[in-house]
Amino acid sequence: GNHDSAERLGFASRLIDAAGVHVRARLADVGAPVLVEDHHGQVAFYGLPYLEPTATQLAWSLPTRSHEAALSAALDRVRSDLGSRGPVRSVVAAHAFVAGSAPSLSERDIAVGGVDRVPADHFAGFDYVALGHLHRPQTVRDGVRYSGSPVAYSFSEAADTKGSWLVDLGAPGAPATHEFIEAPVPR
């Protein structure tokens, strides 16, 4: 996330991958999925870390410095890889502030030049999109959701119901089903 150091999170990530825990903190890993098999076939999970606009612009020679340019370039890499795989289900887990969602008072400001939100249309074509950054659980549109934070981080979240989305992708081409599972919040 934007609170975390990519270097610190990515330390020993290749070793950790071998243990079955997958950390995606490096720009070089964008577009490289974690592949999982189930009884319906393969699922490609693409992890998109917080894409700091200046660092992403420099690393990928983008023409502009913005969250939208960084996320668009990352999703181009994801779609390129996905297109080379044939029929496979796909999940994108991304750290982003997507238009149509509502922040609370505790999120760290990630605006660049006054622009911080990216259009939800950028996530079209994936079987499911799990978003991080905002602390309130919410649906941006069908198949694009924030689980939110596990606990309240400000008084503006005191009345929020915390929890996680349980998602079943089902067979290829079938819509994903989802259920919100509430988490206990002791105070």
GROMACS .gro file of C-alpha atoms in nm:
model
  187
    1GLY     CA    1   0.000   0.000   0.000
    2ASN     CA    2   0.094   0.366  -0.010
    3HIS     CA    3   0.187   0.348   0.361
    4ASP     CA    4   0.440   0.072   0.301
    5SER     CA    5   0.793   0.058   0.167
    6ALA     CA    6   0.812  -0.153  -0.150
    7GLU     CA    7   1.171  -0.246  -0.063
    8ARG     CA    8   1.076  -0.364   0.284
    9LEU     CA    9   0.767  -0.554   0.166
   10GLY     CA   10   0.954  -0.708  -0.126
   11PHE     CA   11   1.250  -0.825   0.079
   12ALA     CA   12   1.293  -1.200   0.031
   13SER     CA   13   0.975  -1.213  -0.179
   14ARG     CA   14   1.118  -1.484  -0.407
   15LEU     CA   15   1.196  -1.700  -0.105
   16ILE     CA   16   0.855  -1.627   0.044
   17ASP     CA   17   0.690  -1.716  -0.292
   18ALA     CA   18   0.844  -2.064  -0.264
   19ALA     CA   19   0.656  -2.105   0.065
   20GLY     CA   20   0.324  -2.023  -0.103
   21VAL     CA   21   0.288  -1.663   0.018
   22HIS     CA   22   0.303  -1.418  -0.270
   23VAL     CA   23   0.416  -1.059  -0.222
   24ARG     CA   24   0.404  -0.824  -0.519
   25ALA     CA   25   0.588  -0.502  -0.435
   26ARG     CA   26   0.817  -0.448  -0.736
   27LEU     CA   27   0.727  -0.279  -1.063
   28ALA     CA   28   0.915  -0.556  -1.242
   29ASP     CA   29   0.657  -0.809  -1.113
   30VAL     CA   30   0.356  -0.626  -1.258
   31GLY     CA   31   0.201  -0.852  -1.520
   32ALA     CA   32   0.350  -1.170  -1.371
   33PRO     CA   33   0.060  -1.367  -1.221
   34VAL     CA   34   0.038  -1.620  -0.945
   35LEU     CA   35  -0.131  -1.920  -1.110
   36VAL     CA   36  -0.370  -2.136  -0.910
   37GLU     CA   37  -0.564  -2.442  -1.025
   38ASP     CA   38  -0.910  -2.543  -0.912
   39HIS     CA   39  -1.165  -2.790  -1.047
   40HIS     CA   40  -1.268  -2.538  -1.317
   41GLY     CA   41  -0.913  -2.483  -1.443
   42GLN     CA   42  -0.654  -2.213  -1.399
   43VAL     CA   43  -0.691  -1.872  -1.231
   44ALA     CA   44  -0.433  -1.598  -1.287
   45PHE     CA   45  -0.396  -1.363  -0.988
   46TYR     CA   46  -0.228  -1.031  -1.069
   47GLY     CA   47  -0.106  -0.823  -0.775
   48LEU     CA   48  -0.062  -0.452  -0.839
   49PRO     CA   49   0.120  -0.269  -0.559
   50TYR     CA   50   0.081   0.099  -0.493
   51LEU     CA   51   0.214   0.253  -0.815
   52GLU     CA   52   0.380   0.575  -0.707
   53PRO     CA   53   0.331   0.798  -1.015
   54THR     CA   54   0.682   0.951  -1.034
   55ALA     CA   55   0.865   0.621  -0.985
   56THR     CA   56   0.636   0.443  -1.233
   57GLN     CA   57   0.670   0.721  -1.491
   58LEU     CA   58   1.049   0.704  -1.473
   59ALA     CA   59   1.071   0.323  -1.469
   60TRP     CA   60   0.831   0.269  -1.759
   61SER     CA   61   0.899   0.592  -1.954
   62LEU     CA   62   0.538   0.704  -1.932
   63PRO     CA   63   0.445   1.031  -2.106
   64THR     CA   64   0.260   1.166  -1.801
   65ARG     CA   65   0.289   1.144  -1.423
   66SER     CA   66  -0.044   1.042  -1.276
   67HIS     CA   67  -0.217   0.758  -1.098
   68GLU     CA   68  -0.425   0.693  -1.408
   69ALA     CA   69  -0.119   0.671  -1.635
   70ALA     CA   70   0.058   0.434  -1.394
   71LEU     CA   71  -0.245   0.209  -1.347
   72SER     CA   72  -0.323   0.208  -1.721
   73ALA     CA   73   0.032   0.099  -1.801
   74ALA     CA   74   0.019  -0.172  -1.532
   75LEU     CA   75  -0.312  -0.306  -1.659
   76ASP     CA   76  -0.174  -0.307  -2.016
   77ARG     CA   77   0.100  -0.541  -1.887
   78VAL     CA   78  -0.158  -0.757  -1.712
   79ARG     CA   79  -0.380  -0.777  -2.022
   80SER     CA   80  -0.080  -0.860  -2.239
   81ASP     CA   81   0.011  -1.152  -2.015
   82LEU     CA   82  -0.350  -1.263  -1.983
   83GLY     CA   83  -0.393  -1.255  -2.360
   84SER     CA   84  -0.101  -1.493  -2.402
   85ARG     CA   85  -0.262  -1.754  -2.176
   86GLY     CA   86  -0.576  -1.845  -2.369
   87PRO     CA   87  -0.896  -1.902  -2.171
   88VAL     CA   88  -0.815  -1.848  -1.805
   89ARG     CA   89  -1.004  -1.674  -1.527
   90SER     CA   90  -0.842  -1.362  -1.386
   91VAL     CA   91  -0.832  -1.174  -1.059
   92VAL     CA   92  -0.663  -0.837  -1.014
   93ALA     CA   93  -0.572  -0.722  -0.663
   94ALA     CA   94  -0.482  -0.355  -0.688
   95HIS     CA   95  -0.400  -0.067  -0.458
   96ALA     CA   96  -0.594   0.221  -0.611
   97PHE     CA   97  -0.845   0.497  -0.543
   98VAL     CA   98  -1.118   0.423  -0.796
   99ALA     CA   99  -1.382   0.676  -0.902
  100GLY     CA  100  -1.724   0.596  -0.762
  101SER     CA  101  -1.590   0.498  -0.419
  102ALA     CA  102  -1.607   0.695  -0.096
  103PRO     CA  103  -1.308   0.755   0.132
  104SER     CA  104  -1.310   0.795   0.508
  105LEU     CA  105  -1.105   1.049   0.700
  106SER     CA  106  -0.820   0.809   0.778
  107GLU     CA  107  -0.682   0.732   0.431
  108ARG     CA  108  -0.351   0.884   0.338
  109ASP     CA  109  -0.381   1.142   0.060
  110ILE     CA  110  -0.230   1.009  -0.263
  111ALA     CA  111  -0.329   1.296  -0.493
  112VAL     CA  112  -0.083   1.398  -0.763
  113GLY     CA  113  -0.159   1.743  -0.897
  114GLY     CA  114  -0.501   1.725  -0.734
  115VAL     CA  115  -0.587   1.400  -0.916
  116ASP     CA  116  -0.605   1.080  -0.717
  117ARG     CA  117  -0.892   0.873  -0.860
  118VAL     CA  118  -0.879   0.642  -1.159
  119PRO     CA  119  -1.186   0.543  -1.364
  120ALA     CA  120  -1.348   0.208  -1.282
  121ASP     CA  121  -1.358   0.131  -1.656
  122HIS     CA  122  -0.985   0.051  -1.639
  123PHE     CA  123  -1.079  -0.274  -1.466
  124ALA     CA  124  -1.317  -0.401  -1.735
  125GLY     CA  125  -1.267  -0.755  -1.856
  126PHE     CA  126  -1.142  -0.923  -1.538
  127ASP     CA  127  -1.339  -1.189  -1.353
  128TYR     CA  128  -1.290  -1.012  -1.021
  129VAL     CA  129  -1.108  -0.703  -0.892
  130ALA     CA  130  -1.013  -0.680  -0.524
  131LEU     CA  131  -0.918  -0.324  -0.435
  132GLY     CA  132  -0.717  -0.186  -0.148
  133HIS     CA  133  -0.655   0.167  -0.019
  134LEU     CA  134  -0.997   0.272   0.109
  135HIS     CA  135  -1.098   0.165   0.458
  136ARG     CA  136  -1.473   0.128   0.397
  137PRO     CA  137  -1.603  -0.193   0.240
  138GLN     CA  138  -1.783  -0.099  -0.079
  139THR     CA  139  -1.877  -0.208  -0.426
  140VAL     CA  140  -1.757   0.024  -0.701
  141ARG     CA  141  -1.947  -0.183  -0.955
  142ASP     CA  142  -2.023  -0.552  -0.997
  143GLY     CA  143  -1.698  -0.747  -0.968
  144VAL     CA  144  -1.497  -0.446  -0.843
  145ARG     CA  145  -1.489  -0.414  -0.465
  146TYR     CA  146  -1.302  -0.286  -0.161
  147SER     CA  147  -1.301  -0.509   0.147
  148GLY     CA  148  -1.194  -0.214   0.358
  149SER     CA  149  -0.974  -0.220   0.666
  150PRO     CA  150  -1.024  -0.485   0.936
  151VAL     CA  151  -1.072  -0.223   1.209
  152ALA     CA  152  -1.178   0.141   1.221
  153TYR     CA  153  -0.889   0.385   1.188
  154SER     CA  154  -1.085   0.706   1.249
  155PHE     CA  155  -1.410   0.820   1.406
  156SER     CA  156  -1.550   0.858   1.052
  157GLU     CA  157  -1.542   0.476   1.031
  158ALA     CA  158  -1.703   0.410   1.370
  159ALA     CA  159  -2.037   0.303   1.219
  160ASP     CA  160  -1.884   0.102   0.931
  161THR     CA  161  -1.935  -0.272   0.917
  162LYS     CA  162  -1.594  -0.434   0.875
  163GLY     CA  163  -1.534  -0.765   0.701
  164SER     CA  164  -1.423  -0.942   0.384
  165TRP     CA  165  -1.571  -1.054   0.056
  166LEU     CA  166  -1.596  -1.428  -0.003
  167VAL     CA  167  -1.579  -1.471  -0.380
  168ASP     CA  168  -1.649  -1.783  -0.587
  169LEU     CA  169  -1.531  -1.752  -0.946
  170GLY     CA  170  -1.713  -2.061  -1.066
  171ALA     CA  171  -1.662  -2.197  -1.417
  172PRO     CA  172  -1.498  -1.989  -1.692
  173GLY     CA  173  -1.747  -1.740  -1.833
  174ALA     CA  174  -1.982  -1.766  -1.535
  175PRO     CA  175  -2.026  -1.453  -1.323
  176ALA     CA  176  -1.851  -1.455  -0.988
  177THR     CA  177  -2.067  -1.485  -0.681
  178HIS     CA  178  -1.984  -1.297  -0.365
  179GLU     CA  179  -2.087  -1.271  -0.004
  180PHE     CA  180  -1.979  -1.013   0.253
  181ILE     CA  181  -1.861  -1.181   0.574
  182GLU     CA  182  -1.872  -0.947   0.872
  183ALA     CA  183  -1.570  -0.935   1.101
  184PRO     CA  184  -1.597  -0.884   1.474
  185VAL     CA  185  -1.478  -0.542   1.582
  186PRO     CA  186  -1.430  -0.535   1.959
  187ARG     CA  187  -1.434  -0.156   1.991
   0.00000   0.00000   0.00000
